[in-house]
CSV table of C-alpha atoms and ligand atoms in Angstrom, one decimal:
chain,number,residue,atom,x,y,z
T,1,MET,CA,2.5,7.3,22.7
T,2,ASP,CA,3.9,9.3,19.8
T,3,SER,CA,0.6,10.6,18.5
T,4,ASP,CA,2.0,11.5,15.1
T,5,LEU,CA,3.0,7.9,14.4
T,6,ILE,CA,0.3,5.6,13.0
T,7,ILE,CA,2.6,2.6,12.6
T,8,GLN,CA,5.7,1.7,14.5
T,9,ILE,CA,7.7,-1.4,13.6
T,10,LYS,CA,10.2,-2.2,16.3
T,11,ASN,CA,12.9,-4.8,15.8
T,12,VAL,CA,10.5,-7.1,14.1
T,13,SER,CA,11.7,-10.6,13.1
T,14,TYR,CA,9.3,-13.2,11.7
T,15,ALA,CA,9.8,-16.9,10.9
T,16,TYR,CA,7.0,-18.8,9.2
T,17,LEU,CA,6.3,-21.8,11.3
T,18,ASP,CA,8.6,-24.6,10.4
T,19,ASP,CA,7.4,-27.6,8.5
T,20,GLY,CA,8.2,-30.3,11.1
T,21,ASP,CA,11.3,-31.4,9.1
T,22,PRO,CA,14.3,-30.9,11.3
T,23,THR,CA,16.6,-30.6,8.3
T,24,THR,CA,14.8,-27.5,7.1
T,25,GLU,CA,16.8,-24.4,8.0
T,26,GLU,CA,14.9,-21.8,9.9
T,27,LYS,CA,14.9,-18.8,7.6
T,28,LEU,CA,13.7,-15.5,8.8
T,29,ALA,CA,11.2,-13.9,6.5
T,30,LEU,CA,11.8,-10.7,8.4
T,31,ASP,CA,15.1,-10.0,10.2
T,32,ASN,CA,15.2,-7.2,12.8
T,33,VAL,CA,13.1,-4.7,10.8
T,34,SER,CA,12.4,-1.2,12.3
T,35,PHE,CA,10.7,1.8,10.8
T,36,ASP,CA,7.9,4.3,11.6
T,37,VAL,CA,5.1,5.7,9.5
T,38,LYS,CA,3.7,9.1,10.3
T,39,ARG,CA,0.0,9.9,10.0
T,40,GLY,CA,-0.8,11.1,6.5
T,41,GLU,CA,2.5,9.9,5.0
T,42,PHE,CA,2.8,8.0,1.7
T,43,VAL,CA,5.5,5.3,2.0
T,44,ALA,CA,6.5,2.9,-0.8
T,45,ILE,CA,8.0,-0.5,-0.1
T,46,VAL,CA,10.1,-2.1,-2.9
T,47,GLY,CA,12.4,-5.1,-3.1
T,48,SER,CA,12.9,-8.3,-5.0
T,49,ASN,CA,10.5,-11.3,-4.8
T,50,GLY,CA,10.7,-13.0,-1.4
T,51,SER,CA,12.4,-10.0,0.3
T,52,GLY,CA,9.6,-9.8,2.9
T,53,LYS,CA,7.4,-7.1,1.6
T,54,SER,CA,4.1,-9.0,2.0
T,55,THR,CA,5.2,-10.3,5.3
T,56,ILE,CA,5.8,-6.8,6.7
T,57,ALA,CA,2.4,-5.7,5.2
T,58,LYS,CA,0.6,-8.4,7.0
T,59,HIS,CA,2.1,-7.3,10.3
T,60,MET,CA,0.6,-3.8,9.8
T,61,ASN,CA,-3.0,-5.1,10.4
T,62,ALA,CA,-2.2,-8.0,12.7
T,63,LEU,CA,-2.8,-10.7,10.0
T,64,LEU,CA,0.7,-11.8,11.3
T,65,LEU,CA,2.2,-11.2,14.7
T,66,PRO,CA,5.9,-10.8,15.1
T,67,THR,CA,8.0,-13.8,16.3
T,68,SER,CA,10.1,-11.2,18.1
T,69,GLY,CA,9.9,-7.4,18.4
T,70,SER,CA,6.7,-5.5,18.3
T,71,VAL,CA,4.3,-3.6,16.0
T,72,LEU,CA,2.2,-0.7,17.3
T,73,VAL,CA,-0.8,0.6,15.3
T,74,ASP,CA,-1.9,4.0,16.6
T,75,GLY,CA,-0.1,3.1,19.8
T,76,MET,CA,-1.8,-0.3,20.2
T,77,ASP,CA,0.5,-3.4,20.3
T,78,THR,CA,-0.9,-5.8,17.7
T,79,LYS,CA,0.0,-8.8,19.9
T,80,GLU,CA,-2.2,-7.5,22.8
T,81,ALA,CA,-4.9,-6.1,20.6
T,82,SER,CA,-5.3,-9.4,18.7
T,83,GLU,CA,-6.4,-10.9,22.0
T,84,THR,CA,-8.5,-8.1,23.3
T,85,ALA,CA,-9.8,-6.1,20.4
T,86,PRO,CA,-8.8,-7.6,17.0
T,87,TRP,CA,-11.2,-5.4,15.1
T,88,GLU,CA,-9.6,-2.2,16.4
T,89,ILE,CA,-6.5,-2.8,14.3
T,90,ARG,CA,-8.4,-3.9,11.2
T,91,ARG,CA,-10.5,-0.8,11.4
T,92,LYS,CA,-7.5,1.5,11.5
T,93,VAL,CA,-5.5,-0.3,8.8
T,94,GLY,CA,-7.1,-1.6,5.6
T,95,MET,CA,-5.4,-3.9,3.1
T,96,VAL,CA,-5.7,-4.2,-0.6
T,97,PHE,CA,-4.1,-7.2,-2.3
T,98,GLN,CA,-2.9,-8.1,-5.7
T,99,ASN,CA,-5.7,-10.2,-7.0
T,100,PRO,CA,-9.1,-8.4,-6.8
T,101,ASP,CA,-11.0,-11.7,-7.5
T,102,ASN,CA,-9.9,-12.9,-4.0
T,103,GLN,CA,-11.3,-9.8,-2.3
T,104,LEU,CA,-14.8,-9.6,-3.8
T,105,VAL,CA,-17.5,-11.6,-2.0
T,106,SER,CA,-21.0,-10.4,-3.3
T,107,SER,CA,-22.8,-10.7,-6.6
T,108,VAL,CA,-23.6,-7.0,-6.7
T,109,VAL,CA,-21.0,-4.2,-6.6
T,110,GLU,CA,-22.7,-2.1,-3.9
T,111,ASP,CA,-23.3,-5.1,-1.7
T,112,ASP,CA,-19.7,-5.9,-1.9
T,113,VAL,CA,-18.6,-2.5,-0.8
T,114,ALA,CA,-21.2,-2.6,2.1
T,115,PHE,CA,-20.0,-6.0,3.3
T,116,GLY,CA,-17.2,-4.7,5.6
T,117,PRO,CA,-19.2,-1.9,7.4
T,118,GLU,CA,-22.2,-4.3,7.8
T,119,ASN,CA,-19.9,-6.8,9.5
T,120,ILE,CA,-18.8,-4.2,12.1
T,121,GLY,CA,-22.3,-3.0,12.8
T,122,VAL,CA,-22.3,0.4,11.2
T,123,PRO,CA,-25.9,1.8,11.1
T,124,SER,CA,-27.6,1.3,7.8
T,125,ASP,CA,-28.0,4.9,6.7
T,126,GLU,CA,-24.3,5.5,7.5
T,127,ILE,CA,-23.5,2.4,5.4
T,128,ARG,CA,-25.5,3.9,2.5
T,129,ARG,CA,-23.6,7.1,2.8
T,130,ARG,CA,-20.1,5.5,3.0
T,131,VAL,CA,-20.8,3.1,0.1
T,132,ASP,CA,-21.9,5.9,-2.2
T,133,GLU,CA,-18.9,8.1,-1.2
T,134,ALA,CA,-16.4,5.2,-1.6
T,135,LEU,CA,-17.9,4.3,-5.0
T,136,ARG,CA,-17.6,7.9,-6.2
T,137,LEU,CA,-14.1,8.1,-4.9
T,138,VAL,CA,-13.0,5.2,-7.2
T,139,ASP,CA,-15.1,6.4,-10.1
T,140,MET,CA,-17.4,3.3,-10.0
T,141,TYR,CA,-20.7,4.8,-8.8
T,142,GLU,CA,-22.5,4.3,-12.1
T,143,HIS,CA,-21.6,0.5,-11.9
T,144,ARG,CA,-23.0,0.0,-8.4
T,145,LYS,CA,-25.8,-2.3,-9.5
T,146,LYS,CA,-23.7,-4.5,-11.7
T,147,GLY,CA,-22.2,-7.9,-11.0
T,148,PRO,CA,-18.5,-7.8,-10.3
T,149,HIS,CA,-17.9,-10.6,-12.8
T,150,LEU,CA,-18.9,-8.2,-15.6
T,151,LEU,CA,-16.1,-5.8,-14.7
T,152,SER,CA,-12.5,-5.5,-15.9
T,153,GLY,CA,-9.6,-6.4,-13.6
T,154,GLY,CA,-8.9,-2.7,-12.9
T,155,GLN,CA,-12.6,-2.0,-12.2
T,156,LYS,CA,-12.7,-5.0,-9.8
T,157,GLN,CA,-9.6,-3.7,-8.0
T,158,ARG,CA,-11.3,-0.3,-7.7
T,159,ILE,CA,-14.3,-2.0,-6.1
T,160,ALA,CA,-12.0,-3.8,-3.7
T,161,ILE,CA,-10.5,-0.4,-2.8
T,162,ALA,CA,-14.0,1.0,-2.3
T,163,GLY,CA,-14.8,-1.9,0.1
T,164,VAL,CA,-11.7,-1.0,2.2
T,165,ILE,CA,-12.5,2.8,2.1
T,166,ALA,CA,-16.1,2.1,3.3
T,167,MET,CA,-14.5,0.8,6.6
T,168,ASP,CA,-13.1,4.3,6.9
T,169,PRO,CA,-9.5,3.2,7.8
T,170,GLU,CA,-6.9,5.8,8.7
T,171,CYS,CA,-4.2,3.9,6.8
T,172,VAL,CA,-4.4,1.7,3.7
T,173,VAL,CA,-1.8,-0.8,2.8
T,174,PHE,CA,-1.6,-1.8,-0.9
T,175,ASP,CA,0.3,-5.0,-1.6
T,176,GLU,CA,1.2,-4.8,-5.3
T,177,PRO,CA,-2.4,-3.6,-6.3
T,178,THR,CA,-1.5,-3.0,-9.9
T,179,ALA,CA,0.6,-6.2,-10.6
T,180,MET,CA,-2.2,-7.9,-12.5
T,181,LEU,CA,-3.5,-4.8,-14.4
T,182,ASP,CA,-2.8,-3.3,-17.8
T,183,PRO,CA,-1.1,0.2,-18.0
T,184,LYS,CA,-4.5,2.0,-18.1
T,185,GLY,CA,-5.7,0.1,-15.1
T,186,ARG,CA,-2.5,0.8,-13.3
T,187,ARG,CA,-2.7,4.5,-13.9
T,188,GLU,CA,-6.3,4.6,-12.6
T,189,ILE,CA,-5.3,2.8,-9.4
T,190,MET,CA,-2.4,5.2,-8.9
T,191,GLU,CA,-4.7,8.2,-9.3
T,192,ILE,CA,-7.0,6.7,-6.6
T,193,ILE,CA,-4.0,6.1,-4.3
T,194,GLU,CA,-2.8,9.7,-4.7
T,195,ARG,CA,-6.4,10.9,-4.1
T,196,LEU,CA,-6.6,9.0,-0.9
T,197,HIS,CA,-3.3,10.4,0.2
T,198,SER,CA,-4.3,14.0,-0.6
T,199,GLN,CA,-7.4,13.4,1.5
T,200,GLY,CA,-5.1,12.9,4.5
T,201,ARG,CA,-5.1,9.1,4.7
T,202,THR,CA,-1.9,7.3,5.3
T,203,VAL,CA,-0.8,5.2,2.4
T,204,ILE,CA,1.7,2.3,2.2
T,205,LEU,CA,2.3,1.0,-1.3
T,206,ILE,CA,4.2,-2.1,-2.1
T,207,THR,CA,5.1,-2.2,-5.7
T,208,HIS,CA,7.6,-3.4,-8.4
T,209,PHE,CA,7.0,-0.3,-10.5
T,210,MET,CA,9.6,2.5,-9.7
T,211,GLU,CA,7.3,5.0,-11.4
T,212,GLU,CA,4.7,4.3,-8.7
T,213,ALA,CA,7.2,4.3,-5.9
T,214,ALA,CA,8.4,7.7,-7.1
T,215,ALA,CA,5.1,9.2,-6.1
T,216,ALA,CA,5.7,8.4,-2.4
T,217,ASP,CA,7.3,10.6,0.3
T,218,ARG,CA,9.7,7.9,1.2
T,219,ILE,CA,10.8,4.5,-0.2
T,220,ILE,CA,11.8,1.6,1.9
T,221,VAL,CA,14.0,-1.0,0.1
T,222,MET,CA,13.8,-4.6,1.4
T,223,GLY,CA,16.3,-7.3,0.7
T,224,ASN,CA,16.4,-10.8,2.1
T,225,GLY,CA,14.1,-10.0,5.1
T,226,LYS,CA,16.1,-6.9,6.0
T,227,LEU,CA,15.4,-3.2,5.6
T,228,LEU,CA,18.2,-2.0,3.3
T,229,VAL,CA,17.3,1.7,3.0
T,230,ASP,CA,14.6,4.1,4.1
T,231,ALA,CA,15.0,7.4,2.2
T,232,PRO,CA,13.3,9.9,-0.1
T,233,PRO,CA,12.8,8.7,-3.7
T,234,ALA,CA,15.5,10.9,-5.1
T,235,ASP,CA,18.1,9.4,-2.7
T,236,VAL,CA,17.0,5.8,-3.4
T,237,PHE,CA,17.2,6.3,-7.2
T,238,SER,CA,20.6,7.9,-7.1
T,239,ARG,CA,22.1,4.9,-5.3
T,240,ASP,CA,23.8,2.4,-7.7
T,241,ASP,CA,24.5,-0.2,-5.0
T,242,LEU,CA,20.8,-1.0,-4.5
T,243,GLY,CA,20.1,-2.8,-7.7
T,244,VAL,CA,17.3,-0.4,-8.5
T,245,LEU,CA,18.0,-0.9,-12.2
T,246,ASN,CA,14.8,0.4,-13.7
T,247,VAL,CA,14.8,4.0,-12.4
T,248,PRO,CA,11.7,6.0,-13.4
T,249,PHE,CA,11.7,7.5,-16.8
T,250,ALA,CA,11.8,11.0,-15.3
T,251,VAL,CA,15.0,10.2,-13.3
T,252,SER,CA,16.9,8.9,-16.4
T,253,MET,CA,15.6,11.8,-18.5
T,254,ALA,CA,16.7,14.3,-15.8
T,255,ARG,CA,20.2,12.7,-15.9
T,256,LYS,CA,20.4,13.2,-19.6
T,257,LEU,CA,19.3,16.8,-19.3
T,258,ARG,CA,22.0,17.4,-16.7
T,259,GLU,CA,24.6,15.9,-19.1
T,260,ASN,CA,23.4,18.5,-21.6
T,261,GLY,CA,23.8,21.3,-19.2
T,262,ILE,CA,20.3,21.8,-17.9
T,263,ASP,CA,20.4,22.0,-14.1
T,264,VAL,CA,17.4,19.8,-13.1
T,265,PRO,CA,17.1,19.7,-9.3
T,266,ALA,CA,18.0,16.4,-7.7
T,267,ASP,CA,14.6,15.9,-6.1
T,268,ILE,CA,12.7,15.7,-9.4
T,269,VAL,CA,11.7,12.1,-9.9
T,270,THR,CA,8.2,12.2,-11.5
T,271,GLU,CA,7.2,13.1,-15.0
T,272,LYS,CA,4.8,15.7,-13.7
T,273,LYS,CA,7.5,17.6,-11.7
T,274,LEU,CA,10.0,17.3,-14.6
T,275,ALA,CA,7.4,18.8,-17.0
T,276,GLU,CA,6.6,21.6,-14.6
T,277,PHE,CA,10.3,22.4,-14.2
T,278,LEU,CA,11.0,22.4,-18.0
T,279,CYS,CA,8.0,24.7,-18.7
T,280,ARG,CA,8.8,27.2,-16.0
O,1,ADP,P1,7.7,-10.6,-1.0
O,1,ADP,O1,6.3,-10.1,-0.7
O,1,ADP,O2,8.7,-9.5,-0.9
O,1,ADP,O3,7.8,-11.3,-2.3
O,1,ADP,P2,7.2,-12.4,1.2
O,1,ADP,O4,6.9,-11.6,2.4
O,1,ADP,O5,6.0,-13.0,0.5
O,1,ADP,O6,8.1,-11.6,0.1
O,1,ADP,O7,8.1,-13.6,1.6
O,1,ADP,C1,9.3,-13.5,2.4
O,1,ADP,C2,9.9,-14.9,2.6
O,1,ADP,O8,8.9,-15.7,3.4
O,1,ADP,C3,10.2,-15.7,1.3
O,1,ADP,O9,11.3,-16.4,1.5
O,1,ADP,C4,9.0,-16.6,1.2
O,1,ADP,O10,9.3,-17.8,0.5
O,1,ADP,C5,8.6,-16.8,2.7
O,1,ADP,N1,7.2,-17.1,2.8
O,1,ADP,C6,6.2,-16.2,2.4
O,1,ADP,N2,5.0,-16.7,2.8
O,1,ADP,C7,5.2,-17.9,3.4
O,1,ADP,C8,4.3,-19.0,3.9
O,1,ADP,N3,3.0,-18.8,3.9
O,1,ADP,N4,4.9,-20.0,4.4
O,1,ADP,C9,6.3,-20.2,4.4
O,1,ADP,N5,7.1,-19.3,3.9
O,1,ADP,C10,6.6,-18.2,3.4
O,2,MG,MG1,4.6,-10.1,-1.9
């Protein structure tokens, strides 16, 4: 077992079960995809609609099992674990989805965050501690007694994230967590994601927003069920052939600065880093 790898995707292909109609062509949602994620890494996954991003995400905590190939989570094969110890995988890898309304189950915020740990039999004083810590982490502690229906979309998403964190997963997979939020809500979720990463958790972020992907250590580009590229953000944004049309603002600004003779290093892809460079 490679102990520094939390997730290993090995030659994974996946076909959604066919609909019984023999004229339907069997289309692979994933086609021989392989990549690893190291402990503590922050990996972004981008790609057009239907390219297989959500399908790959669901393989990372055994919501789906490969049609062929294998997925190892902390060395455990998800196919074997789903028979013997399904909770082991879910405890290691938490998932946050696009729509927070589908992830909230209770009528009081703190009960919602406690739901997961209660289900896996965490002792009650430990639950109390984890719930408070998770709510503070997402800046929602003062809203703990409220009903989730009274909250904004961004606040609901933060509660959903707290619910996942209260399970204390080593890795969190975010599947377009900001897609339904306004710009302020998006920024707040990104701050929380970066906070989780700086605490040492492994983060996998599926997103349409290149500004968000720029914050990652690596970007994986999916297309038509295949892995097209797996490279640092600066490399991905510099490739014209990938159809990454909307490069982050910092990347296009850095290009214009270079055209004007300012030698901005190639690895600067975020506004924060660009500002730091210009003020140095
Ligand atoms: P993405 O998240 O990148 O938009 P998905 O992983 O959701 O892509 O989908 C990959 C492919 O699998 C698409 O062609 C999609 O139509 C198909 N697909 C996704 N979910 C299902 C499903 N439940 N049943 C059948 N086909 C599906
Ligand atoms: Mg998707």
